[in-house]
XYZ file of C-alpha atoms in Angstrom:
782
model
C 42.953 -0.171 -64.200
C 46.486 -1.384 -64.969
C 47.685 -0.951 -68.516
C 50.530 -2.992 -70.003
C 52.485 0.073 -71.130
C 55.418 -1.876 -72.533
C 53.549 -4.705 -74.222
C 53.993 -5.223 -77.931
C 53.833 -7.741 -80.695
C 56.638 -10.176 -79.931
C 55.933 -12.308 -82.987
C 58.479 -10.450 -85.135
C 60.970 -10.502 -82.254
C 60.696 -14.284 -82.042
C 61.143 -14.556 -85.806
C 64.293 -12.418 -85.644
C 65.619 -14.606 -82.815
C 64.884 -17.735 -84.859
C 66.727 -16.389 -87.929
C 69.729 -15.357 -85.798
C 69.893 -18.809 -84.177
C 69.724 -20.490 -87.578
C 72.413 -18.157 -88.955
C 74.869 -19.022 -86.165
C 74.172 -22.769 -86.056
C 76.103 -24.746 -88.649
C 73.738 -26.333 -91.173
C 70.600 -24.780 -89.663
C 69.845 -22.544 -92.681
C 68.639 -24.582 -95.662
C 67.991 -23.438 -99.227
C 64.447 -24.587 -100.070
C 65.300 -24.904 -103.767
C 68.288 -27.271 -103.652
C 67.591 -28.584 -100.103
C 71.223 -27.978 -99.101
C 72.760 -26.112 -96.186
C 73.698 -22.455 -96.703
C 77.362 -21.953 -95.836
C 79.048 -18.774 -94.608
C 81.106 -18.204 -97.756
C 78.275 -18.673 -100.296
C 76.432 -15.827 -102.013
C 72.798 -15.669 -100.870
C 69.581 -13.733 -101.491
C 66.909 -12.996 -98.861
C 63.220 -12.625 -99.677
C 61.749 -9.323 -98.507
C 58.392 -10.986 -97.780
C 59.229 -14.095 -95.736
C 62.987 -13.372 -95.215
C 63.844 -16.903 -96.312
C 67.444 -17.277 -97.564
C 68.357 -18.976 -100.844
C 71.558 -19.580 -102.787
C 72.100 -16.861 -105.392
C 72.410 -19.336 -108.357
C 69.328 -21.240 -107.150
C 67.062 -18.159 -106.955
C 68.301 -16.884 -110.329
C 67.471 -20.209 -111.981
C 64.103 -20.262 -110.190
C 63.187 -16.775 -111.461
C 64.217 -17.616 -115.027
C 62.311 -20.915 -115.085
C 59.200 -19.348 -113.524
C 59.061 -16.593 -116.142
C 59.624 -19.084 -118.957
C 56.822 -21.401 -117.805
C 54.315 -18.562 -117.389
C 55.158 -16.893 -120.720
C 54.915 -20.148 -122.692
C 51.287 -20.868 -121.782
C 49.956 -19.375 -125.031
C 51.536 -18.954 -128.443
C 50.622 -15.326 -128.783
C 52.185 -14.178 -125.513
C 55.238 -16.423 -125.557
C 58.278 -14.321 -124.619
C 56.555 -10.992 -125.269
C 55.283 -9.852 -121.879
C 57.130 -9.060 -118.669
C 55.690 -11.643 -116.274
C 56.522 -11.580 -112.542
C 58.139 -14.481 -110.684
C 57.162 -15.633 -107.148
C 59.212 -16.430 -104.041
C 59.530 -20.230 -103.670
C 58.242 -20.080 -100.091
C 55.761 -17.227 -99.587
C 54.839 -16.661 -103.317
C 55.541 -12.951 -102.975
C 55.740 -11.668 -106.553
C 58.761 -9.795 -107.936
C 59.118 -7.998 -111.263
C 61.458 -9.264 -113.938
C 63.744 -6.325 -113.279
C 63.970 -7.323 -109.598
C 65.702 -10.622 -110.391
C 68.813 -10.673 -108.119
C 72.096 -10.262 -109.939
C 74.451 -9.209 -107.113
C 75.180 -10.475 -103.612
C 74.342 -7.923 -100.891
C 74.256 -8.037 -97.100
C 70.927 -8.232 -95.260
C 70.467 -4.450 -95.013
C 71.540 -3.932 -98.654
C 74.368 -1.448 -97.925
C 77.440 -3.537 -98.780
C 77.950 -5.572 -101.934
C 79.807 -8.863 -101.483
C 80.203 -8.483 -97.667
C 83.510 -9.994 -96.479
C 83.469 -13.128 -94.326
C 83.990 -12.187 -90.654
C 83.896 -15.004 -88.059
C 82.808 -12.514 -85.360
C 79.725 -11.300 -87.236
C 76.474 -12.896 -88.315
C 77.099 -14.780 -91.602
C 76.375 -12.596 -94.687
C 76.216 -9.454 -92.477
C 78.185 -6.220 -93.047
C 78.367 -5.404 -89.314
C 76.866 -1.905 -89.750
C 73.666 -0.577 -88.179
C 70.640 -1.955 -90.043
C 68.720 1.388 -90.399
C 65.815 -0.240 -92.236
C 62.418 1.324 -91.603
C 60.116 -0.586 -89.324
C 56.971 -2.220 -90.692
C 54.425 -0.712 -90.399
C 56.323 2.584 -90.857
C 56.523 4.663 -87.677
C 59.286 7.143 -88.552
C 61.998 5.236 -86.689
C 64.718 2.926 -88.013
C 66.136 -0.371 -86.772
C 69.193 0.084 -84.529
C 70.390 -3.522 -84.569
C 73.460 -4.540 -86.509
C 72.849 -5.914 -90.012
C 70.806 -9.075 -89.314
C 68.679 -11.724 -91.075
C 64.927 -11.966 -90.715
C 62.456 -9.188 -89.994
C 63.344 -6.229 -87.820
C 61.964 -6.540 -84.271
C 59.154 -4.254 -83.124
C 60.136 -0.606 -82.639
C 61.473 -0.179 -79.080
C 61.134 3.627 -78.911
C 58.907 5.119 -76.193
C 56.214 7.548 -77.329
C 53.313 9.220 -75.548
C 49.941 8.361 -77.099
C 46.286 8.322 -76.154
C 43.738 5.550 -76.691
C 41.662 4.897 -79.813
C 38.681 6.968 -78.644
C 40.888 9.867 -77.393
C 39.129 9.908 -74.004
C 41.980 8.717 -71.773
C 45.083 10.734 -70.864
C 48.209 10.118 -72.983
C 50.650 7.625 -71.485
C 54.162 6.523 -72.527
C 54.225 3.270 -74.527
C 56.513 1.487 -76.931
C 56.173 2.743 -80.491
C 55.408 -0.792 -81.733
C 52.448 -0.989 -79.336
C 51.389 2.649 -79.208
C 47.779 1.819 -80.146
C 45.858 0.849 -77.020
C 42.318 0.722 -75.728
C 41.004 2.294 -72.556
C 38.146 -0.293 -72.509
C 35.544 2.432 -72.052
C 32.438 2.503 -74.341
C 33.257 3.999 -77.743
C 30.142 6.243 -77.978
C 30.624 7.264 -81.622
C 27.457 7.625 -83.763
C 26.865 4.676 -86.109
C 26.100 4.921 -89.818
C 22.402 4.322 -89.183
C 22.302 7.797 -87.607
C 20.143 6.626 -84.680
C 22.319 4.602 -82.330
C 25.806 4.902 -80.840
C 28.625 2.325 -80.668
C 28.511 0.363 -77.412
C 31.722 -1.631 -77.957
C 34.825 -0.908 -75.852
C 37.351 1.579 -77.195
C 38.606 0.071 -80.470
C 40.663 0.810 -83.562
C 39.278 1.643 -87.012
C 35.645 2.224 -87.929
C 32.841 1.075 -85.701
C 31.116 -2.168 -86.508
C 27.708 -2.028 -88.202
C 24.766 -1.405 -85.928
C 23.739 -4.785 -84.492
C 20.057 -3.859 -83.933
C 17.160 -5.088 -86.145
C 14.171 -3.050 -87.471
C 11.407 -3.374 -90.081
C 12.363 -1.543 -93.230
C 10.867 -1.102 -96.716
C 12.741 -1.743 -99.912
C 13.675 1.037 -102.318
C 10.517 0.681 -104.406
C 8.319 0.333 -101.294
C 6.611 -2.884 -102.416
C 8.139 -5.152 -99.739
C 8.793 -4.740 -96.017
C 11.060 -6.983 -93.938
C 13.014 -7.120 -90.653
C 16.592 -6.207 -91.428
C 19.726 -5.039 -89.701
C 19.725 -1.382 -88.790
C 23.148 -1.077 -90.370
C 21.796 -1.635 -93.915
C 18.504 0.308 -94.262
C 18.734 0.571 -98.068
C 17.849 -2.673 -99.849
C 16.364 -3.834 -103.146
C 13.672 -6.436 -103.596
C 13.495 -8.850 -106.544
C 10.422 -7.342 -108.220
C 10.354 -5.420 -111.517
C 9.612 -1.762 -111.088
C 6.587 -1.869 -113.502
C 5.912 1.859 -113.397
C 4.482 3.428 -116.539
C 7.024 5.390 -118.473
C 6.324 9.008 -119.642
C 5.309 7.720 -123.069
C 2.248 6.127 -121.508
C 2.571 2.870 -123.488
C 5.481 1.018 -121.933
C 6.418 0.169 -118.343
C 9.810 0.294 -116.519
C 11.587 -3.050 -116.803
C 14.296 -2.314 -114.215
C 14.433 -4.241 -110.911
C 13.561 -2.280 -107.737
C 15.661 0.873 -108.078
C 16.146 4.336 -106.637
C 15.027 7.537 -108.397
C 12.970 8.151 -111.557
C 12.535 5.478 -114.189
C 13.724 7.729 -117.015
C 12.501 8.214 -120.610
C 11.151 5.441 -122.801
C 14.094 3.714 -124.569
C 12.111 3.753 -127.934
C 11.523 7.488 -127.921
C 13.531 9.963 -130.051
C 15.370 9.295 -133.311
C 16.242 5.669 -133.966
C 18.657 4.172 -136.531
C 18.005 1.335 -138.947
C 19.901 -1.985 -138.405
C 22.810 -0.893 -140.648
C 23.060 2.448 -138.797
C 22.984 4.416 -142.127
C 19.494 5.970 -141.839
C 17.637 7.540 -138.883
C 13.862 7.728 -138.375
C 11.623 9.801 -136.037
C 8.801 7.369 -135.183
C 6.530 6.929 -132.212
C 7.642 4.418 -129.616
C 4.872 2.074 -130.612
C 6.307 1.471 -134.146
C 9.447 -0.538 -135.108
C 12.222 1.005 -137.225
C 12.089 -0.316 -140.849
C 15.141 -1.381 -142.947
C 16.551 1.241 -145.271
C 17.156 -1.038 -148.332
C 20.848 -0.111 -148.637
C 23.645 -2.671 -148.372
C 24.614 -3.726 -144.809
C 28.397 -3.101 -145.346
C 29.354 -4.200 -141.805
C 32.784 -5.770 -141.301
C 32.436 -9.543 -141.001
C 34.115 -11.766 -138.416
C 37.132 -12.285 -140.671
C 37.950 -8.577 -140.234
C 38.721 -8.161 -143.954
C 35.501 -8.322 -145.968
C 32.149 -6.567 -145.482
C 28.575 -7.863 -145.518
C 27.034 -7.679 -149.083
C 23.390 -8.196 -148.030
C 20.796 -5.474 -147.802
C 20.095 -3.806 -144.476
C 18.787 -6.556 -142.215
C 18.079 -7.355 -138.655
C 20.142 -9.900 -136.717
C 23.785 -11.000 -137.175
C 25.549 -11.021 -140.541
C 26.277 -14.374 -142.264
C 29.665 -16.093 -142.455
C 32.231 -14.767 -144.953
C 32.235 -17.086 -147.997
C 34.680 -15.345 -150.297
C 37.604 -17.441 -151.591
C 41.069 -16.105 -150.862
C 44.600 -17.477 -151.214
C 45.709 -18.369 -147.670
C 49.150 -19.231 -146.386
C 49.386 -21.900 -143.700
C 50.572 -21.050 -140.217
C 54.088 -22.379 -140.743
C 54.395 -20.446 -144.037
C 55.387 -23.431 -146.178
C 52.162 -23.888 -148.244
C 49.433 -21.700 -149.831
C 45.883 -22.597 -150.943
C 42.637 -20.938 -152.167
C 39.774 -21.550 -149.757
C 36.826 -19.776 -148.032
C 37.893 -16.875 -145.882
C 36.202 -18.108 -142.741
C 38.057 -21.437 -142.710
C 41.569 -21.604 -141.158
C 44.321 -23.259 -143.198
C 46.636 -25.669 -141.370
C 48.954 -27.889 -143.392
C 49.914 -31.450 -142.447
C 53.643 -30.755 -142.119
C 54.933 -31.660 -138.651
C 57.558 -29.533 -136.914
C 60.891 -31.309 -136.401
C 62.415 -28.744 -134.048
C 63.468 -29.835 -130.535
C 61.367 -28.498 -127.743
C 62.866 -26.604 -124.818
C 63.513 -29.864 -122.972
C 65.990 -30.787 -125.756
C 64.681 -34.368 -125.600
C 61.528 -34.490 -127.755
C 60.577 -33.013 -131.133
C 57.723 -30.559 -131.430
C 55.692 -32.765 -133.880
C 52.957 -30.138 -134.014
C 51.185 -29.708 -137.356
C 51.875 -26.459 -139.145
C 53.951 -25.008 -136.283
C 54.640 -21.261 -136.718
C 58.083 -21.610 -135.086
C 57.304 -20.806 -131.450
C 57.188 -24.414 -130.340
C 55.158 -25.035 -127.249
C 56.892 -26.321 -124.114
C 57.127 -30.079 -123.920
C 53.802 -31.460 -122.695
C 55.116 -34.910 -121.771
C 55.688 -35.826 -118.165
C 59.285 -35.804 -116.941
C 58.937 -39.105 -115.055
C 62.461 -39.052 -113.589
C 62.910 -40.298 -110.029
C 63.295 -37.367 -107.669
C 65.932 -36.984 -104.987
C 63.568 -38.389 -102.385
C 63.690 -41.802 -104.155
C 59.970 -42.158 -103.488
C 58.228 -40.223 -106.280
C 58.751 -39.274 -109.884
C 58.872 -35.762 -111.228
C 55.260 -34.616 -111.928
C 56.340 -31.638 -114.019
C 56.383 -31.522 -117.779
C 59.608 -32.522 -119.458
C 62.262 -29.899 -118.768
C 65.931 -29.137 -118.890
C 68.407 -29.603 -116.043
C 67.717 -31.156 -112.698
C 64.230 -31.601 -111.351
C 62.840 -29.467 -108.587
C 62.673 -30.989 -105.110
C 59.813 -33.305 -104.361
C 56.741 -31.179 -103.517
C 55.261 -33.911 -101.352
C 55.524 -33.925 -97.592
C 55.807 -36.907 -95.280
C 54.763 -37.253 -91.682
C 57.361 -38.692 -89.336
C 55.510 -40.173 -86.392
C 56.478 -41.534 -83.037
C 55.866 -45.158 -82.148
C 52.295 -44.617 -80.957
C 51.492 -42.104 -83.711
C 50.294 -39.303 -81.404
C 53.265 -37.027 -82.097
C 54.211 -36.263 -85.680
C 56.246 -33.785 -87.662
C 55.864 -32.912 -91.333
C 59.081 -32.912 -93.369
C 59.832 -32.742 -97.114
C 59.661 -36.098 -98.831
C 63.058 -37.790 -98.648
C 63.984 -36.286 -95.303
C 62.120 -38.950 -93.324
C 65.182 -41.197 -93.341
C 67.431 -38.613 -91.673
C 64.825 -36.863 -89.520
C 64.598 -37.961 -85.948
C 61.136 -38.976 -84.807
C 59.484 -36.291 -82.675
C 59.561 -36.574 -78.926
C 56.274 -37.936 -77.698
C 54.941 -36.941 -74.288
C 52.513 -39.840 -74.126
C 53.252 -42.843 -71.910
C 54.106 -46.206 -73.459
C 50.949 -48.347 -73.594
C 52.559 -51.716 -74.314
C 51.684 -54.575 -71.917
C 54.220 -55.732 -69.371
C 56.490 -58.615 -70.458
C 57.648 -59.647 -66.951
C 55.769 -61.096 -63.971
C 54.649 -57.625 -62.821
C 51.078 -56.653 -63.619
C 52.103 -53.211 -64.918
C 55.379 -51.904 -66.266
C 57.215 -48.771 -65.164
C 55.923 -45.527 -66.634
C 58.081 -44.308 -69.492
C 57.668 -42.254 -72.624
C 56.636 -43.535 -76.010
C 59.613 -45.088 -77.836
C 60.675 -47.270 -80.719
C 61.960 -50.809 -80.334
C 61.570 -52.966 -77.276
C 60.735 -51.491 -73.896
C 63.619 -50.838 -71.514
C 64.328 -53.485 -68.880
C 61.998 -53.441 -65.919
C 63.608 -51.907 -62.824
C 60.809 -52.620 -60.355
C 61.678 -54.703 -57.286
C 61.214 -58.423 -57.961
C 59.224 -59.077 -54.709
C 59.118 -62.839 -55.267
C 58.962 -64.917 -52.027
C 62.166 -66.932 -51.546
C 61.601 -70.594 -50.760
C 64.386 -71.142 -48.190
C 63.844 -68.189 -45.871
C 60.462 -66.714 -46.828
C 61.815 -63.205 -47.479
C 60.945 -61.251 -50.629
C 63.527 -60.654 -53.351
C 64.586 -56.954 -53.239
C 66.588 -57.014 -56.485
C 65.443 -55.372 -59.693
C 63.257 -57.425 -61.997
C 65.411 -60.065 -63.747
C 62.840 -61.824 -65.917
C 64.397 -60.445 -69.117
C 68.134 -60.379 -68.532
C 70.564 -60.470 -71.459
C 72.882 -63.495 -71.202
C 75.680 -64.439 -73.578
C 74.700 -67.469 -75.592
C 76.880 -70.534 -75.020
C 77.393 -73.709 -77.053
C 77.311 -71.929 -80.398
C 78.736 -73.104 -83.676
C 82.514 -73.466 -83.576
C 84.514 -72.083 -86.542
C 85.839 -74.684 -88.970
C 89.215 -73.044 -89.346
C 91.089 -69.749 -89.022
C 89.641 -68.594 -92.345
C 86.149 -68.505 -90.853
C 85.572 -65.183 -89.172
C 84.107 -65.466 -85.669
C 80.649 -63.991 -85.404
C 79.656 -61.341 -82.924
C 78.745 -62.740 -79.491
C 75.030 -63.403 -79.386
C 72.916 -62.551 -76.368
C 69.645 -64.170 -75.478
C 66.954 -62.813 -73.214
C 66.167 -65.155 -70.358
C 64.939 -65.127 -66.773
C 67.632 -65.369 -64.081
C 67.078 -66.934 -60.658
C 66.681 -64.643 -57.678
C 69.988 -63.659 -56.050
C 70.815 -64.976 -52.567
C 68.812 -63.368 -49.783
C 70.619 -60.351 -48.350
C 68.329 -59.636 -45.378
C 70.638 -58.930 -42.377
C 70.363 -61.435 -39.478
C 72.215 -60.631 -36.187
C 74.704 -63.463 -35.403
C 77.333 -63.685 -32.612
C 80.882 -64.663 -33.578
C 82.638 -67.811 -32.254
C 84.653 -65.899 -29.688
C 81.638 -63.863 -28.541
C 83.354 -60.601 -29.395
C 80.578 -58.997 -31.441
C 77.136 -59.481 -32.893
C 77.160 -58.631 -36.604
C 74.351 -58.667 -39.182
C 75.015 -61.403 -41.767
C 73.124 -61.956 -45.042
C 70.316 -64.417 -44.626
C 71.885 -66.933 -47.027
C 75.224 -66.920 -45.074
C 73.868 -67.300 -41.517
C 76.064 -69.688 -39.420
C 79.036 -69.768 -37.022
C 81.691 -67.353 -38.193
C 84.954 -65.857 -37.048
C 85.223 -62.098 -36.707
C 88.980 -62.327 -37.607
C 89.964 -60.554 -34.403
C 92.458 -61.922 -31.865
C 90.909 -64.108 -29.178
C 92.094 -61.749 -26.399
C 91.237 -64.086 -23.462
C 93.591 -63.908 -20.422
C 96.002 -66.876 -20.242
C 96.804 -68.613 -16.905
C 100.048 -66.577 -16.632
C 97.849 -63.535 -16.066
C 100.261 -61.516 -18.242
C 99.368 -62.335 -21.842
C 96.231 -62.937 -23.881
C 95.447 -65.600 -26.476
C 96.776 -64.522 -29.879
C 94.781 -67.013 -31.932
C 92.143 -65.790 -34.361
C 88.601 -65.697 -33.040
C 87.736 -69.341 -32.250
C 85.259 -71.375 -30.302
C 85.962 -71.771 -26.533
C 84.555 -74.680 -24.541
C 83.086 -73.713 -21.191
C 84.046 -76.095 -18.375
C 81.062 -76.674 -16.087
C 79.708 -73.337 -17.190
C 82.331 -71.479 -15.142
C 84.555 -70.155 -17.938
C 83.994 -66.407 -18.135
C 83.909 -64.370 -21.305
C 87.504 -63.130 -20.667
C 89.079 -66.366 -19.399
C 90.998 -68.705 -21.658
C 89.713 -72.172 -22.407
C 91.351 -75.448 -23.409
C 91.350 -74.366 -27.090
C 93.410 -71.214 -26.369
C 97.223 -71.081 -26.741
C 99.641 -71.890 -23.901
C 102.004 -69.047 -22.887
C 105.592 -69.863 -23.987
C 107.151 -66.403 -23.644
C 109.572 -65.139 -21.061
C 108.675 -62.765 -18.237
C 107.871 -59.353 -19.698
C 106.923 -57.538 -16.531
C 108.423 -54.076 -16.079
C 111.732 -54.025 -14.141
C 112.528 -51.600 -11.305
C 113.693 -48.170 -12.382
C 117.331 -48.382 -13.412
C 117.498 -52.190 -13.791
C 118.376 -53.138 -17.385
C 118.310 -56.926 -16.828
C 115.300 -59.108 -17.729
C 113.669 -61.466 -15.316
C 115.389 -64.884 -15.394
C 112.115 -66.749 -14.756
C 109.579 -67.722 -17.485
C 106.292 -65.840 -17.700
C 104.803 -66.132 -14.201
C 102.123 -64.510 -12.077
C 103.023 -62.202 -9.196
C 106.195 -60.121 -8.616
C 109.665 -60.881 -9.992
C 112.590 -61.736 -7.525
C 115.235 -59.033 -6.784
C 118.024 -58.685 -9.413
C 121.458 -59.854 -8.088
C 123.494 -59.194 -11.237
C 126.439 -56.762 -11.092
C 125.885 -53.433 -12.744
C 128.847 -51.496 -14.222
C 128.777 -47.799 -13.391
C 131.000 -44.815 -14.053
C 132.040 -42.641 -11.107
C 131.075 -39.016 -10.870
C 134.300 -37.934 -12.521
C 133.728 -40.424 -15.431
C 137.240 -41.917 -15.116
C 136.878 -45.028 -12.988
C 134.440 -47.967 -13.601
C 132.671 -49.373 -10.516
C 130.731 -52.683 -10.153
C 127.685 -52.658 -7.861
C 124.807 -55.130 -7.351
C 121.719 -54.065 -9.395
C 119.352 -54.373 -6.443
C 121.508 -51.951 -4.345
C 121.276 -49.303 -7.039
C 117.569 -49.747 -7.660
C 116.672 -49.663 -3.920
C 119.051 -46.863 -2.828
C 118.028 -43.258 -2.284
C 119.853 -40.250 -3.750
C 122.569 -39.978 -1.066
C 123.295 -43.700 -1.155
C 123.526 -43.616 -4.989
C 126.064 -40.750 -4.707
C 128.211 -42.768 -2.270
C 128.060 -45.900 -4.433
C 129.116 -43.870 -7.484
C 132.162 -42.199 -5.782
C 135.676 -43.528 -6.686
C 137.379 -41.933 -3.548
C 139.889 -39.993 -5.702
C 140.502 -36.236 -6.090
C 138.195 -34.544 -8.530
C 140.011 -33.932 -11.872
C 137.853 -30.985 -12.913
C 139.261 -27.440 -13.206
C 137.776 -24.485 -11.411
C 136.936 -21.261 -13.277
C 140.134 -19.780 -11.978
C 142.165 -22.475 -13.781
C 143.242 -24.509 -10.673
C 142.211 -28.165 -10.008
C 139.349 -28.974 -7.644
C 140.631 -30.115 -4.195
C 137.451 -32.119 -3.315
C 136.972 -35.904 -3.521
C 135.016 -37.370 -6.543
C 131.594 -35.815 -6.247
C 128.436 -35.181 -8.374
C 127.383 -31.841 -9.738
C 129.448 -28.643 -10.000
C 132.711 -28.165 -8.059
C 132.577 -25.697 -5.083
C 134.368 -22.389 -5.841
C 136.656 -22.090 -2.738
C 140.178 -22.109 -4.253
C 142.871 -21.206 -1.583
C 145.987 -21.604 -3.751
C 148.624 -18.784 -3.466
C 148.730 -16.384 -6.459
C 151.247 -13.512 -7.135
C 149.701 -10.042 -7.411
C 151.669 -6.972 -8.811
C 151.153 -3.236 -8.722
C 150.093 -1.417 -11.896
C 153.730 -0.621 -12.865
C 154.776 -4.248 -12.214
C 157.507 -3.311 -9.731
C 155.922 -4.485 -6.469
C 154.535 -8.081 -6.072
C 152.701 -10.088 -3.286
C 151.369 -13.676 -2.817
C 147.608 -13.890 -1.866
C 144.821 -16.603 -1.826
C 143.085 -17.130 -5.236
C 139.528 -16.713 -3.921
C 140.261 -13.307 -2.394
C 141.792 -12.056 -5.646
C 138.735 -13.289 -7.610
C 136.474 -11.472 -5.193
C 138.488 -8.214 -5.609
C 139.069 -8.058 -1.837
C 142.885 -7.321 -2.027
C 144.895 -5.019 -4.375
C 148.603 -3.792 -4.605
C 149.179 -0.046 -5.059
C 152.292 1.738 -6.411
C 154.579 3.612 -3.928
C 156.685 6.870 -4.232
C 159.576 5.135 -6.007
C 157.241 3.856 -8.665
C 155.803 7.314 -9.160
C 159.353 8.886 -9.446
C 160.358 6.385 -12.109
C 157.184 7.112 -14.013
C 157.966 10.847 -13.880
C 161.522 10.397 -15.278
C 160.295 8.181 -18.088
C 157.727 10.804 -19.101
C 160.385 13.552 -19.140
C 162.618 11.488 -21.437
C 159.704 10.909 -23.786
C 158.875 14.627 -23.833
C 162.544 15.539 -24.678
C 162.598 13.046 -27.508
C 159.353 14.528 -28.907
C 160.752 18.091 -28.779
C 164.004 17.017 -30.555
C 162.037 15.316 -33.273
C 159.924 18.432 -33.723
C 163.034 20.674 -34.086
C 164.558 18.297 -36.579
C 161.382 18.354 -38.674
C 161.413 22.187 -38.711
C 165.040 22.329 -39.896
C 164.344 19.822 -42.636
C 161.436 21.890 -43.899
C 163.527 25.109 -43.828
C 166.279 23.424 -45.889
C 163.759 22.255 -48.449
C 162.345 25.808 -48.684
C 165.759 27.357 -49.264
C 166.604 24.757 -51.930
C 163.350 25.541 -53.718
C 164.071 29.312 -53.650
C 167.564 28.741 -55.002
C 166.159 26.801 -57.965
C 163.849 29.701 -58.726
C 166.512 32.497 -58.557
C 169.211 30.666 -60.511
C 172.939 30.712 -59.797
C 174.506 33.752 -58.243
C 177.437 35.468 -59.607
C 180.937 34.129 -58.794
C 182.050 37.287 -56.985
C 179.092 37.070 -54.664
C 179.928 33.447 -53.896
C 183.382 34.474 -52.829
C 182.002 36.970 -50.343
C 179.701 34.372 -48.748
C 180.765 32.988 -45.358
C 180.244 29.290 -44.694
C 178.213 28.535 -41.563
C 179.411 25.458 -39.696
C 176.760 23.091 -38.180
C 176.475 22.690 -34.405
C 177.528 19.556 -32.443
C 173.861 18.532 -31.912
C 173.191 18.754 -35.666
C 176.286 16.651 -36.387
C 175.725 13.812 -33.825
C 171.946 13.761 -33.246
C 171.333 10.929 -35.785
C 173.677 8.714 -33.711
C 172.658 9.771 -30.237
C 168.876 9.305 -30.524
C 168.939 5.460 -30.996
C 171.395 5.079 -28.146
C 169.213 7.080 -25.761
C 166.128 4.990 -26.720
C 167.929 1.736 -25.893
C 169.101 3.113 -22.503
C 165.549 4.226 -21.535
C 164.034 0.847 -22.482
C 166.661 -1.027 -20.396
C 165.935 1.178 -17.402
C 162.166 0.630 -17.609
C 162.581 -3.151 -17.888
C 164.857 -3.176 -14.881
C 162.373 -1.204 -12.830
C 159.470 -3.492 -13.799
C 161.030 -6.945 -13.569
C 164.501 -6.492 -11.996
C 163.251 -5.631 -8.510
C 161.842 -9.033 -7.566
């Protein structure tokens, strides 16, 4: 057997969802007292019974008015007792001390909760923590929310009602479950056992029937086994212990008891007691009765008597109820004066006008009679202060057919949308169709019929495929013209009328005039037509086609083919457009003609291969010549002006393509030191076949030049050393200071050598001599 372990009562969950949806939707929450929307920034109060939300001022006024109306029912209790006040919706009663005075959130933790656009309106945003109903030990974990808390979602392990099945995990809100096995508990009759499936609470009474006697045993009847003890309607009638009287009780259990006339009995005034047998009545004692009369002031002056005392007849001075007059009169009569109260009642519209009013004027008993906000009824309440309560009547807003209806407060029927009806519209069809399209119940006229017309057209016999057009809206023409510019033009009026069927659109295959294509045309437009293409028939020139738009062509003796031009086609007036031979830029001189064009005899201007000279050759010679002949015709018979890679001019005659590289012009070639030179052919030098080497003389001159360079380098090095030594000595002299004069006299002056004196002049001269010698060796020997 499969058990729904997670099932629970989702009724409260749906209610919570409904309250949350209403809280978030603008204008969805309505105060049932003032019939106005509850806004986010208004102080509210929520009923703990039905969780309905009201404006704080509205519920405070409701509680005050309810207590006032209940407490003013009687004069004695007016304003003296603490009467409860009910919820306007569920009538759940609250004490006077529970009248709301402060604005709290839904869970009651925060007073005056701040407005937060990200929270539920009137919520504090904290965890609710209200105890679930019925209490289970857990608390609600949702954020502060309107409406009832959803069922407890905790999982607990519980067994079934009869404790026979094994415990299983279930939601706390649905922890009670039945194993569907027979209960088996002993019933109250003590004879049978409960045969119902496992259930909650006490077992039902035993359903079996048996014959049972009543308590006194005088009657026997078939009765349910669950109620074996029953009483009949007979008097017991058993003789009491006194032996003179019988029991007057109805069928009862146990002994009848002693005789009620036995023992000591009192006289009617309760002053004397007598011990008499039960068969004798108690006599009067002869003393005065002295019982307090109904007035509560005086006592009975008669002798001890049986029965009730008489009315009090003593005269007393009584004050009227309003306290304005006094009068002597019998005690049992009330005294009400004729003075009428002039105080205003609580409605502040009418005087009390009650005779001898004690001051606590009754609420106004006249009907209010003011027209309520619904504009349909008048206020049925008694005359009151302030605005009237909303109309208590309800109105049914029905759909067109009356099957669907919704009950709304009176006055809301003008703004309430009719309910959506699922029934089909039952109105008869207004067009030529036997039945209209199926659509839902609605107000006003039925929508236009969209069924195919299906009328047979007279001209072609096809059926009309268009939508039904028996009730088309057409702008009314020929209406009243305005008298002048001051007369405002009226709105355009439309009338409902039947339109004729549209032209037949059934496609009919028709061939065009030029027999190019077969196209489907609407039935109403069948006839000769042009496909708007070019005719395309071959003209007699056999080169061009007819450029006229698709037209009719007359066949001559039935021999004109589909691609041959007829007498209606154009005549060719263009020149010959046949392709010319390759290389011929001249057009054919003949008009458009069949067959081949004659050879071209015009002169064609060409450039020679070297692009210097212009040549004139007949076009047909060029176009019919092969490659060798074209090269000869394009040659100017002059030397080629192009330069070879070596820098010399080509020696060949004007020719196509690249120049041959066979230059034989004499070129001078020198040795590496440029002293020896020879004249050789250019092509051999380019091919590195010949070279000039230096001889012994060249090598000797090279050796001498290197020696001179080495000598110059050594002299420069010595000069640099001497300069550095002089600078060192000068630096040391600056450090030591001047020497004494006598030491200077002993010093011997050292004279410089000839090389030191004349080397600055000799070195440039030697450089010039060496350069002149090298130049002579390189270029002088020629």
